[in-house]
Tab-separated table of N, CA and C in Angstrom:
chain	number	residue	atom	x	y	z
A	953	MET	N	0.629	11.247	-2.340
A	953	MET	CA	0.760	9.949	-1.533
A	953	MET	C	1.752	10.111	-0.494
A	954	SER	N	1.381	9.671	0.806
A	954	SER	CA	2.365	9.836	1.867
A	954	SER	C	3.393	8.668	1.871
A	955	ASN	N	4.435	8.773	2.428
A	955	ASN	CA	5.472	7.868	2.531
A	955	ASN	C	5.103	6.469	3.434
A	956	ASN	N	4.062	6.714	4.093
A	956	ASN	CA	3.535	5.706	4.927
A	956	ASN	C	2.579	4.627	4.332
A	957	ASP	N	2.086	5.077	3.125
A	957	ASP	CA	1.252	4.226	2.312
A	957	ASP	C	1.857	2.925	1.748
A	958	TYR	N	1.164	1.920	1.900
A	958	TYR	CA	1.604	0.551	1.464
A	958	TYR	C	1.398	0.576	-0.091
A	959	VAL	N	2.319	-0.022	-0.749
A	959	VAL	CA	2.218	-0.062	-2.141
A	959	VAL	C	2.196	-1.728	-2.557
A	960	ALA	N	0.968	-2.095	-3.106
A	960	ALA	CA	0.924	-3.542	-3.255
A	960	ALA	C	1.508	-3.925	-4.568
A	961	PRO	N	2.097	-4.920	-4.695
A	961	PRO	CA	2.693	-5.364	-5.982
A	961	PRO	C	1.729	-5.930	-6.952
A	962	VAL	N	1.120	-4.888	-7.593
A	962	VAL	CA	0.095	-5.303	-8.672
A	962	VAL	C	0.787	-4.998	-9.985
A	963	ASN	N	0.645	-6.099	-10.887
A	963	ASN	CA	1.274	-5.689	-12.267
A	963	ASN	C	0.064	-5.386	-13.128
A	964	HIS	N	-0.229	-4.066	-13.178
A	964	HIS	CA	-1.457	-3.568	-14.065
A	964	HIS	C	-1.159	-3.751	-15.472
A	965	GLY	N	-2.314	-4.300	-16.107
A	965	GLY	CA	-2.394	-4.327	-17.633
A	965	GLY	C	-2.943	-2.917	-18.120
A	966	VAL	N	-3.061	-2.944	-19.347
A	966	VAL	CA	-3.581	-1.690	-19.942
A	966	VAL	C	-4.898	-1.321	-19.418
A	967	LEU	N	-5.985	-2.328	-19.370
A	967	LEU	CA	-7.212	-1.991	-19.013
A	967	LEU	C	-7.309	-1.478	-17.402
A	968	SER	N	-6.466	-2.300	-16.594
A	968	SER	CA	-6.513	-2.010	-15.231
A	968	SER	C	-5.842	-0.525	-14.883
A	969	ALA	N	-4.724	-0.146	-15.674
A	969	ALA	CA	-4.032	0.892	-15.518
A	969	ALA	C	-5.051	1.935	-15.883
A	970	THR	N	-5.587	1.937	-16.962
A	970	THR	CA	-6.547	3.056	-17.518
A	970	THR	C	-7.755	3.273	-16.633
A	971	SER	N	-8.276	2.189	-16.170
A	971	SER	CA	-9.390	2.380	-15.218
A	971	SER	C	-9.006	2.957	-13.896
A	972	ASN	N	-7.902	2.575	-13.400
A	972	ASN	CA	-7.398	3.109	-12.300
A	972	ASN	C	-7.269	4.595	-12.297
A	973	VAL	N	-6.627	5.158	-13.490
A	973	VAL	CA	-6.326	6.516	-13.713
A	973	VAL	C	-7.620	7.298	-13.983
A	974	ALA	N	-8.698	6.647	-14.563
A	974	ALA	CA	-10.016	7.236	-14.912
A	974	ALA	C	-10.654	7.424	-13.668
A	975	ILE	N	-10.563	6.392	-12.647
A	975	ILE	CA	-11.423	6.541	-11.305
A	975	ILE	C	-10.682	7.672	-10.573
A	976	GLY	N	-9.300	7.510	-10.567
A	976	GLY	CA	-8.698	8.657	-9.817
A	976	GLY	C	-8.950	10.109	-10.295
A	977	THR	N	-9.193	10.299	-11.612
A	977	THR	CA	-9.429	11.565	-12.158
A	977	THR	C	-10.915	11.990	-11.754
A	978	ALA	N	-11.777	11.139	-11.826
A	978	ALA	CA	-13.212	11.393	-11.461
A	978	ALA	C	-13.255	11.833	-10.082
A	979	GLY	N	-12.533	10.943	-9.316
A	979	GLY	CA	-12.706	11.088	-7.779
A	979	GLY	C	-11.953	12.437	-7.450
A	980	GLY	N	-10.890	12.953	-8.036
A	980	GLY	CA	-10.228	14.180	-7.829
A	980	GLY	C	-11.089	15.249	-8.184
A	981	ALA	N	-11.824	15.200	-9.301
A	981	ALA	CA	-12.770	16.110	-9.808
A	981	ALA	C	-13.957	16.257	-8.745
A	982	LEU	N	-14.572	15.325	-8.206
A	982	LEU	CA	-15.574	15.331	-7.356
A	982	LEU	C	-15.239	15.918	-6.117
A	983	LYS	N	-13.987	15.564	-5.598
A	983	LYS	CA	-13.497	16.122	-4.336
A	983	LYS	C	-13.389	17.425	-4.441
A	984	ALA	N	-12.664	18.078	-5.454
A	984	ALA	CA	-12.492	19.406	-5.642
A	984	ALA	C	-13.756	20.212	-5.657
A	985	VAL	N	-14.662	19.674	-6.518
A	985	VAL	CA	-16.131	20.606	-6.616
A	985	VAL	C	-16.723	20.473	-5.188
A	986	GLY	N	-16.742	19.371	-4.591
A	986	GLY	CA	-17.363	19.207	-3.213
A	986	GLY	C	-16.663	20.192	-2.354
A	987	LYS	N	-15.419	20.176	-2.208
A	987	LYS	CA	-14.737	21.159	-1.248
A	987	LYS	C	-14.917	22.688	-1.660
A	988	THR	N	-15.031	23.005	-2.860
A	988	THR	CA	-15.195	24.308	-3.385
A	988	THR	C	-16.544	24.798	-2.814
A	989	ALA	N	-17.557	23.947	-3.175
A	989	ALA	CA	-18.915	24.188	-2.692
A	989	ALA	C	-19.025	24.363	-1.294
A	990	LEU	N	-18.531	23.516	-0.491
A	990	LEU	CA	-18.522	23.696	1.084
A	990	LEU	C	-17.981	24.846	1.584
A	991	TRP	N	-16.645	25.175	0.970
A	991	TRP	CA	-16.085	26.467	1.390
A	991	TRP	C	-16.884	27.694	1.035
A	992	CYS	N	-17.199	27.736	-0.283
A	992	CYS	CA	-18.076	29.038	-0.554
A	992	CYS	C	-19.403	29.118	0.064
A	993	ILE	N	-20.195	28.148	0.284
A	993	ILE	CA	-21.308	28.142	0.934
A	993	ILE	C	-20.961	28.406	2.449
A	994	GLY	N	-20.157	27.881	3.164
A	994	GLY	CA	-19.698	28.199	4.519
A	994	GLY	C	-19.200	29.587	4.741
A	995	ILE	N	-18.325	30.163	3.852
A	995	ILE	CA	-17.833	31.499	3.952
A	995	ILE	C	-19.098	32.495	3.669
A	996	GLY	N	-19.833	32.168	2.699
A	996	GLY	CA	-21.128	33.093	2.393
A	996	GLY	C	-22.037	33.090	3.493
A	997	ALA	N	-22.185	31.820	4.230
A	997	ALA	CA	-23.120	31.979	5.359
A	997	ALA	C	-22.554	32.834	6.512
A	998	ALA	N	-21.180	32.524	6.599
A	998	ALA	CA	-20.512	33.269	7.777
A	998	ALA	C	-20.582	34.857	7.630
A	999	ILE	N	-20.440	35.249	6.326
A	999	ILE	CA	-20.600	36.628	5.916
A	999	ILE	C	-22.117	37.177	6.046
A	1000	GLY	N	-23.057	36.385	5.630
A	1000	GLY	CA	-24.326	36.712	5.931
A	1000	GLY	C	-24.785	36.769	7.330
A	1001	LEU	N	-24.233	36.007	8.059
A	1001	LEU	CA	-24.510	36.005	9.573
A	1001	LEU	C	-23.953	37.314	10.048
A	1002	LEU	N	-22.617	37.632	9.920
A	1002	LEU	CA	-22.088	38.768	10.456
A	1002	LEU	C	-22.660	39.979	10.022
A	1003	GLY	N	-23.132	40.015	8.568
A	1003	GLY	CA	-23.880	41.215	8.133
A	1003	GLY	C	-25.168	41.375	8.750
A	1004	ALA	N	-25.869	40.439	8.980
A	1004	ALA	CA	-27.268	40.364	9.569
A	1004	ALA	C	-27.131	40.924	10.910
A	1005	THR	N	-26.224	40.449	11.873
A	1005	THR	CA	-26.193	40.729	13.066
A	1005	THR	C	-25.358	42.263	13.402
A	1006	GLY	N	-24.948	42.859	12.248
A	1006	GLY	CA	-24.267	43.992	12.524
A	1006	GLY	C	-22.804	44.000	12.723
A	1007	LEU	N	-22.183	42.746	12.911
A	1007	LEU	CA	-20.897	42.894	13.203
A	1007	LEU	C	-20.014	43.032	11.839
A	1008	LEU	N	-20.666	42.923	10.762
A	1008	LEU	CA	-20.004	43.344	9.421
A	1008	LEU	C	-20.823	44.360	8.813
A	1009	PRO	N	-20.707	45.677	9.141
A	1009	PRO	CA	-21.529	46.807	8.429
A	1009	PRO	C	-21.348	46.895	7.008
A	1010	ALA	N	-20.212	46.441	6.480
A	1010	ALA	CA	-20.167	46.593	5.016
A	1010	ALA	C	-21.074	45.917	4.069
A	1011	VAL	N	-21.580	44.810	4.885
A	1011	VAL	CA	-22.491	43.894	4.119
A	1011	VAL	C	-23.828	44.554	4.298
A	1012	ALA	N	-24.592	45.037	3.240
A	1012	ALA	CA	-25.868	45.636	3.483
A	1012	ALA	C	-26.950	44.391	3.024
A	1013	ILE	N	-27.695	44.344	4.127
A	1013	ILE	CA	-28.800	43.425	4.033
A	1013	ILE	C	-30.052	44.088	4.358
A	1014	SER	N	-30.988	43.984	3.408
A	1014	SER	CA	-32.261	44.748	3.447
A	1014	SER	C	-33.190	43.987	4.467
A	1015	SER	N	-33.928	44.874	5.273
A	1015	SER	CA	-34.728	44.250	6.383
A	1015	SER	C	-35.911	43.495	5.541
A	1016	GLY	N	-36.420	43.894	4.264
A	1016	GLY	CA	-37.293	43.272	3.655
A	1016	GLY	C	-37.188	41.886	3.173
A	1017	ALA	N	-35.882	41.779	2.912
A	1017	ALA	CA	-35.365	40.321	2.577
A	1017	ALA	C	-35.544	39.308	3.590
A	1018	LEU	N	-35.366	39.876	4.840
A	1018	LEU	CA	-35.370	39.135	5.988
A	1018	LEU	C	-36.729	38.939	6.646
A	1019	SER	N	-37.724	39.410	6.019
A	1019	SER	CA	-39.110	39.264	6.774
A	1019	SER	C	-39.493	37.890	6.782
A	1020	GLY	N	-39.987	37.414	8.021
A	1020	GLY	CA	-40.307	36.100	8.220
A	1020	GLY	C	-39.224	35.423	8.901
A	1021	PHE	N	-38.052	35.696	8.805
A	1021	PHE	CA	-37.091	35.245	9.579
A	1021	PHE	C	-36.559	35.996	10.707
A	1022	GLY	N	-35.796	35.411	11.564
A	1022	GLY	CA	-35.016	36.236	12.314
A	1022	GLY	C	-33.902	36.852	11.618
A	1023	SER	N	-33.351	37.851	11.880
A	1023	SER	CA	-32.295	38.664	11.103
A	1023	SER	C	-31.054	37.727	10.810
A	1024	ALA	N	-30.709	36.931	12.016
A	1024	ALA	CA	-29.468	36.189	12.078
A	1024	ALA	C	-29.664	35.000	11.050
A	1025	ILE	N	-30.855	34.437	11.121
A	1025	ILE	CA	-31.200	33.220	10.326
A	1025	ILE	C	-31.314	33.629	8.928
A	1026	GLY	N	-31.937	34.780	8.532
A	1026	GLY	CA	-32.192	35.185	7.068
A	1026	GLY	C	-30.892	35.554	6.547
A	1027	GLY	N	-29.888	36.191	7.440
A	1027	GLY	CA	-28.633	36.706	6.801
A	1027	GLY	C	-27.822	35.448	6.529
A	1028	THR	N	-27.938	34.359	7.367
A	1028	THR	CA	-27.062	33.247	7.075
A	1028	THR	C	-27.634	32.578	5.916
A	1029	LEU	N	-28.833	32.447	5.650
A	1029	LEU	CA	-29.473	31.700	4.494
A	1029	LEU	C	-29.102	32.517	3.283
A	1030	LEU	N	-29.152	33.818	3.303
A	1030	LEU	CA	-28.989	34.611	2.022
A	1030	LEU	C	-27.425	34.661	1.837
A	1031	GLY	N	-26.566	34.478	2.853
A	1031	GLY	CA	-25.226	34.323	2.599
A	1031	GLY	C	-24.852	33.006	2.087
A	1032	ALA	N	-25.427	32.064	2.576
A	1032	ALA	CA	-25.396	30.611	2.056
A	1032	ALA	C	-25.807	30.507	0.574
A	1033	LEU	N	-26.920	31.204	0.245
A	1033	LEU	CA	-27.281	31.190	-1.275
A	1033	LEU	C	-26.222	31.911	-2.074
A	1034	GLY	N	-25.704	33.036	-1.653
A	1034	GLY	CA	-24.943	33.670	-2.438
A	1034	GLY	C	-23.573	32.899	-2.621
A	1035	GLY	N	-23.105	32.210	-1.592
A	1035	GLY	CA	-21.885	31.375	-1.665
A	1035	GLY	C	-22.107	30.176	-2.592
A	1036	GLY	N	-23.443	29.778	-2.512
A	1036	GLY	CA	-23.783	28.605	-3.464
A	1036	GLY	C	-23.787	29.058	-5.009
A	1037	LEU	N	-24.192	30.361	-5.053
A	1037	LEU	CA	-23.916	30.887	-6.530
A	1037	LEU	C	-22.500	31.040	-7.082
A	1038	VAL	N	-21.675	31.567	-6.033
A	1038	VAL	CA	-20.230	31.583	-6.180
A	1038	VAL	C	-19.741	30.190	-6.599
A	1039	ALA	N	-20.066	29.289	-5.839
A	1039	ALA	CA	-19.577	27.965	-5.923
A	1039	ALA	C	-20.002	27.357	-7.290
A	1040	ALA	N	-21.204	27.683	-7.788
A	1040	ALA	CA	-21.643	27.068	-9.110
A	1040	ALA	C	-20.702	27.780	-10.241
A	1041	GLY	N	-20.338	29.016	-9.827
A	1041	GLY	CA	-19.552	29.578	-10.976
A	1041	GLY	C	-17.911	29.024	-10.880
A	1042	LEU	N	-17.498	28.672	-9.855
A	1042	LEU	CA	-16.241	28.225	-9.707
A	1042	LEU	C	-16.067	26.667	-9.702
A	1043	ALA	N	-17.209	25.956	-9.871
A	1043	ALA	CA	-17.171	24.647	-9.788
A	1043	ALA	C	-16.371	24.026	-11.224
A	1044	PRO	N	-16.616	24.580	-12.348
A	1044	PRO	CA	-15.911	23.931	-13.470
A	1044	PRO	C	-14.358	24.008	-13.325
A	1045	LEU	N	-14.005	25.098	-12.836
A	1045	LEU	CA	-12.562	25.402	-12.722
A	1045	LEU	C	-11.976	24.378	-11.667
A	1046	ALA	N	-12.694	24.432	-10.624
A	1046	ALA	CA	-12.135	23.599	-9.450
A	1046	ALA	C	-12.163	22.007	-9.860
A	1047	GLY	N	-13.328	21.689	-10.570
A	1047	GLY	CA	-13.247	20.387	-11.285
A	1047	GLY	C	-12.107	19.878	-12.139
A	1048	LEU	N	-11.786	20.847	-12.951
A	1048	LEU	CA	-10.654	20.664	-13.810
A	1048	LEU	C	-9.339	20.647	-12.944
A	1049	VAL	N	-9.167	21.291	-12.082
A	1049	VAL	CA	-7.873	21.288	-11.398
A	1049	VAL	C	-7.905	20.034	-10.656
A	1050	GLY	N	-9.042	19.679	-9.953
A	1050	GLY	CA	-8.990	18.365	-9.165
A	1050	GLY	C	-8.766	17.198	-9.887
A	1051	ALA	N	-9.578	17.162	-11.188
A	1051	ALA	CA	-9.278	16.140	-12.037
A	1051	ALA	C	-7.889	15.920	-12.588
A	1052	GLY	N	-7.105	17.072	-12.783
A	1052	GLY	CA	-5.855	16.838	-13.059
A	1052	GLY	C	-4.913	16.367	-11.957
A	1053	LYS	N	-5.318	16.894	-10.808
A	1053	LYS	CA	-4.490	16.334	-9.466
A	1053	LYS	C	-4.872	14.727	-9.338
A	1054	GLY	N	-6.190	14.485	-9.434
A	1054	GLY	CA	-6.454	13.100	-9.234
A	1054	GLY	C	-5.701	12.194	-10.239
A	1055	ALA	N	-5.725	12.554	-11.539
A	1055	ALA	CA	-5.142	11.863	-12.512
A	1055	ALA	C	-3.569	11.576	-12.322
A	1056	ILE	N	-2.958	12.711	-11.859
A	1056	ILE	CA	-1.423	12.421	-11.534
A	1056	ILE	C	-1.301	11.539	-10.238
A	1057	GLN	N	-2.046	11.721	-9.360
A	1057	GLN	CA	-1.852	10.842	-8.082
A	1057	GLN	C	-2.254	9.462	-8.552
A	1058	SER	N	-3.115	9.223	-9.288
A	1058	SER	CA	-3.509	7.852	-9.568
A	1058	SER	C	-2.570	7.289	-10.466
A	1059	HIS	N	-2.100	7.939	-11.376
A	1059	HIS	CA	-0.964	7.476	-12.259
A	1059	HIS	C	0.244	7.108	-11.564
A	1060	GLU	N	0.713	7.972	-10.646
A	1060	GLU	CA	1.861	7.823	-9.569
A	1060	GLU	C	1.674	6.449	-8.977
A	1061	ARG	N	0.422	6.243	-8.428
A	1061	ARG	CA	0.205	5.116	-7.693
A	1061	ARG	C	0.222	3.797	-8.507
A	1062	VAL	N	-0.295	3.928	-9.765
A	1062	VAL	CA	-0.191	2.838	-10.738
A	1062	VAL	C	1.227	2.391	-11.107
A	1063	SER	N	2.094	3.433	-11.224
A	1063	SER	CA	3.344	3.241	-11.586
A	1063	SER	C	4.232	2.584	-10.442
A	1064	GLN	N	3.990	2.984	-9.350
A	1064	GLN	CA	4.525	2.428	-7.968
A	1064	GLN	C	4.148	0.904	-7.875
A	1065	GLU	N	2.897	0.728	-8.021
A	1065	GLU	CA	2.504	-0.757	-7.906
A	1065	GLU	C	3.131	-1.644	-9.073
A	1066	ARG	N	3.148	-1.181	-10.243
A	1066	ARG	CA	3.971	-1.703	-11.333
A	1066	ARG	C	5.404	-2.054	-10.950
A	1067	GLY	N	5.961	-1.064	-10.369
A	1067	GLY	CA	7.519	-1.154	-9.909
A	1067	GLY	C	7.628	-2.192	-8.997
A	1068	ALA	N	6.833	-2.195	-8.031
A	1068	ALA	CA	6.698	-3.293	-6.902
A	1068	ALA	C	6.544	-4.603	-7.460
A	1069	ALA	N	5.716	-4.685	-8.410
A	1069	ALA	CA	5.399	-6.131	-9.025
A	1069	ALA	C	6.594	-6.571	-9.753
A	1070	ARG	N	7.313	-5.626	-10.473
A	1070	ARG	CA	8.487	-6.034	-11.380
A	1070	ARG	C	9.624	-6.244	-10.366
A	1071	ALA	N	9.833	-5.548	-9.254
A	1071	ALA	CA	10.876	-5.930	-8.218
A	1071	ALA	C	10.594	-7.278	-7.731
A	1072	MET	N	9.353	-7.628	-7.351
A	1072	MET	CA	8.912	-8.981	-6.730
A	1072	MET	C	9.437	-10.031	-7.775
A	1073	GLU	N	8.967	-9.738	-8.938
A	1073	GLU	CA	9.210	-10.856	-9.980
A	1073	GLU	C	10.609	-11.071	-10.476
A	1074	ALA	N	11.492	-9.944	-10.193
A	1074	ALA	CA	12.951	-10.038	-10.353
A	1074	ALA	C	13.586	-10.812	-9.194
A	1075	GLN	N	12.982	-10.615	-8.050
A	1075	GLN	CA	13.424	-11.323	-6.909
A	1075	GLN	C	13.119	-12.789	-6.926
A	1076	VAL	N	11.958	-13.117	-7.449
A	1076	VAL	CA	11.609	-14.499	-7.530
A	1076	VAL	C	12.459	-15.236	-8.630
A	1077	ALA	N	12.602	-14.375	-9.705
A	1077	ALA	CA	13.526	-15.115	-10.911
A	1077	ALA	C	14.950	-15.239	-10.251
A	1078	THR	N	15.545	-14.285	-9.355
A	1078	THR	CA	16.811	-14.554	-8.973
A	1078	THR	C	16.819	-15.887	-8.055
A	1079	TYR	N	15.841	-16.131	-7.243
A	1079	TYR	CA	15.922	-17.248	-6.348
A	1079	TYR	C	15.685	-18.401	-7.109
A	1080	GLN	N	14.875	-18.475	-8.312
A	1080	GLN	CA	14.692	-19.541	-9.164
A	1080	GLN	C	16.013	-19.892	-9.865
A	1081	ALA	N	16.818	-18.820	-10.330
A	1081	ALA	CA	17.979	-19.137	-10.883
A	1081	ALA	C	19.080	-19.743	-10.011
A	1082	MET	N	19.113	-19.201	-8.692
A	1082	MET	CA	19.863	-19.660	-7.805
A	1082	MET	C	19.562	-21.346	-7.542
A	1083	ALA	N	18.326	-21.592	-7.403
A	1083	ALA	CA	17.908	-22.906	-7.069
A	1083	ALA	C	18.254	-23.781	-8.286
A	1084	ALA	N	18.119	-23.303	-9.416
A	1084	ALA	CA	18.312	-24.142	-10.571
A	1084	ALA	C	19.754	-24.279	-11.087
A	1085	SER	N	20.704	-23.391	-10.551
A	1085	SER	CA	22.183	-23.606	-10.741
A	1085	SER	C	22.778	-24.838	-10.049
A	1086	ASN	N	23.680	-25.351	-10.741
A	1086	ASN	CA	24.321	-26.578	-10.172
A	1086	ASN	C	25.631	-26.376	-9.644
A	1087	ASP	N	25.805	-25.364	-8.849
A	1087	ASP	CA	27.030	-24.902	-8.238
A	1087	ASP	C	27.197	-25.724	-6.859
A	1088	ASN	N	27.706	-26.900	-7.092
A	1088	ASN	CA	27.823	-27.900	-5.846
A	1088	ASN	C	29.232	-27.949	-5.281
A	1089	LYS	N	29.506	-26.767	-4.645
A	1089	LYS	CA	31.141	-26.878	-4.232
A	1089	LYS	C	31.284	-27.765	-3.019
A	1090	TYR	N	30.260	-28.016	-2.286
A	1090	TYR	CA	30.442	-28.911	-1.101
A	1090	TYR	C	30.044	-30.278	-1.186
A	1091	ASN	N	29.830	-30.714	-2.311
A	1091	ASN	CA	29.265	-32.104	-2.622
A	1091	ASN	C	28.202	-32.520	-1.782
A	1092	PHE	N	27.229	-31.543	-1.710
A	1092	PHE	CA	25.852	-31.932	-0.938
A	1092	PHE	C	25.056	-32.857	-1.905
A	1093	PRO	N	24.413	-33.762	-1.417
A	1093	PRO	CA	23.484	-34.602	-2.296
A	1093	PRO	C	22.473	-33.738	-2.922
A	1094	PRO	N	21.926	-34.146	-3.908
A	1094	PRO	CA	20.757	-33.317	-4.430
A	1094	PRO	C	19.676	-33.169	-3.500
A	1095	GLN	N	18.912	-32.007	-3.601
A	1095	GLN	CA	17.737	-31.778	-2.641
A	1095	GLN	C	16.927	-32.795	-2.753
A	1096	GLY	N	16.391	-33.192	-1.516
A	1096	GLY	CA	15.400	-34.115	-1.301
A	1096	GLY	C	15.796	-35.506	-1.083
A	1097	SER	N	17.161	-35.824	-1.318
A	1097	SER	CA	17.623	-37.121	-0.866
A	1097	SER	C	18.151	-37.118	0.568
A	1098	ALA	N	18.340	-38.339	1.126
A	1098	ALA	CA	18.761	-38.390	2.661
A	1098	ALA	C	20.268	-38.296	2.592
A	1099	MET	N	20.625	-37.428	3.619
A	1099	MET	CA	22.175	-37.189	3.782
A	1099	MET	C	22.816	-38.455	4.401
A	1100	ASN	N	22.198	-38.760	5.527
A	1100	ASN	CA	22.860	-39.953	6.303
A	1100	ASN	C	21.627	-40.782	6.613
A	1101	ALA	N	21.457	-41.716	5.750
A	1101	ALA	CA	20.228	-42.618	6.088
A	1101	ALA	C	20.585	-43.645	7.061
A	1102	ALA	N	20.097	-43.522	8.195
A	1102	ALA	CA	20.468	-44.367	9.408
A	1102	ALA	C	19.383	-45.590	9.432
A	1103	PRO	N	19.757	-46.747	9.861
A	1103	PRO	CA	18.744	-47.687	9.956
A	1103	PRO	C	17.802	-47.535	10.971
A	1104	ALA	N	16.631	-48.051	10.780
A	1104	ALA	CA	15.522	-47.821	11.816
A	1104	ALA	C	15.803	-48.371	13.090
A	1105	GLN	N	16.532	-49.483	13.159
A	1105	GLN	CA	16.758	-50.028	14.465
A	1105	GLN	C	18.262	-50.282	14.575
A	1106	ILE	N	18.766	-50.149	15.855
A	1106	ILE	CA	20.092	-50.450	16.134
A	1106	ILE	C	20.083	-51.735	16.647
A	1107	GLN	N	21.106	-52.370	15.957
A	1107	GLN	CA	21.275	-53.838	16.396
A	1107	GLN	C	22.056	-54.145	17.542
A	1108	ALA	N	21.479	-54.513	18.649
A	1108	ALA	CA	22.315	-54.578	19.942
A	1108	ALA	C	23.509	-55.531	19.954
A	1109	SER	N	23.248	-56.634	19.115
A	1109	SER	CA	24.264	-57.708	19.076
A	1109	SER	C	25.520	-57.092	18.435
A	1110	SER	N	25.439	-56.367	17.354
A	1110	SER	CA	26.509	-55.824	16.663
A	1110	SER	C	27.307	-54.818	17.553
A	1111	ALA	N	26.380	-54.023	18.290
A	1111	ALA	CA	27.124	-53.022	19.072
A	1111	ALA	C	27.820	-53.783	20.249
A	1112	GLN	N	27.255	-54.745	20.797
A	1112	GLN	CA	27.766	-55.446	21.840
A	1112	GLN	C	29.092	-56.185	21.396
A	1113	ASN	N	28.975	-56.707	20.159
A	1113	ASN	CA	30.312	-57.323	19.588
A	1113	ASN	C	31.423	-56.214	19.368
A	1114	MET	N	31.158	-55.175	18.895
A	1114	MET	CA	32.000	-54.012	18.772
A	1114	MET	C	32.625	-53.664	19.988
A	1115	GLY	N	31.801	-53.558	20.958
A	1115	GLY	CA	32.334	-53.198	22.407
A	1115	GLY	C	33.316	-54.183	22.879
A	1116	THR	N	33.048	-55.470	22.714
A	1116	THR	CA	33.786	-56.488	23.068
A	1116	THR	C	35.063	-56.579	22.378
A	1117	LEU	N	35.057	-56.198	21.158
A	1117	LEU	CA	36.291	-56.132	20.251
A	1117	LEU	C	37.214	-55.044	20.625
A	1118	GLN	N	36.472	-53.753	21.120
A	1118	GLN	CA	37.372	-52.752	21.368
A	1118	GLN	C	37.927	-52.966	22.774
A	1119	ALA	N	37.218	-53.857	23.654
A	1119	ALA	CA	37.861	-53.914	25.016
A	1119	ALA	C	39.145	-54.982	24.874
A	1120	GLN	N	39.008	-55.909	23.926
A	1120	GLN	CA	39.929	-56.839	23.651
A	1120	GLN	C	41.325	-56.040	23.126
A	1121	GLN	N	40.913	-54.998	22.328
A	1121	GLN	CA	42.010	-54.485	21.782
A	1121	GLN	C	42.637	-53.480	22.746
A	1122	LEU	N	41.945	-52.916	23.659
A	1122	LEU	CA	42.488	-51.939	24.659
A	1122	LEU	C	43.308	-53.050	25.533
A	1123	GLN	N	43.015	-54.051	25.952
A	1123	GLN	CA	43.797	-54.983	26.969
A	1123	GLN	C	45.014	-55.553	26.119
A	1124	ALA	N	44.845	-55.532	25.004
A	1124	ALA	CA	46.225	-55.918	24.248
A	1124	ALA	C	47.187	-54.829	23.970
A	1125	ALA	N	46.680	-53.773	24.115
A	1125	ALA	CA	47.572	-52.524	24.039
A	1125	ALA	C	48.287	-52.230	25.286
A	1126	ARG	N	47.686	-52.863	26.337
A	1126	ARG	CA	48.330	-52.389	27.760
A	1126	ARG	C	49.401	-53.324	27.824
């Protein structure tokens, strides 16, 4: 798994973890068998082509086997057939190696997702504990109550009376 992959916080249960690892194992085996078959057939076809065209004289291809085909096409087909036979022999071993690699990678992925889920749960629990604590150093009102409930309307007459009173006090002070 590369470092750029996103790990989703999934809290896998037993069934989920087991099925993810099983699917990863099967996928790894199929991928390894497919790659082995493609490489063997491709290399066999290339060797057959080189032998049929004379560029690889160490490969002996009889002209009787190539009758009905052009020598290059026949050599390529015979080489691909030989590569397919080699791939059939190597497929069980490649499948075992691929299954092991797929199982390891999917198990690591499940572990990372479980870890991310636990980290997120711990973070949520921390925030819930902070919210539930009654550490009110600054005497803030409880959450949800109005801090400074102002009246909906300003009474102009009381403001005018205040202004008149303050003006009289200012004049008396002079």
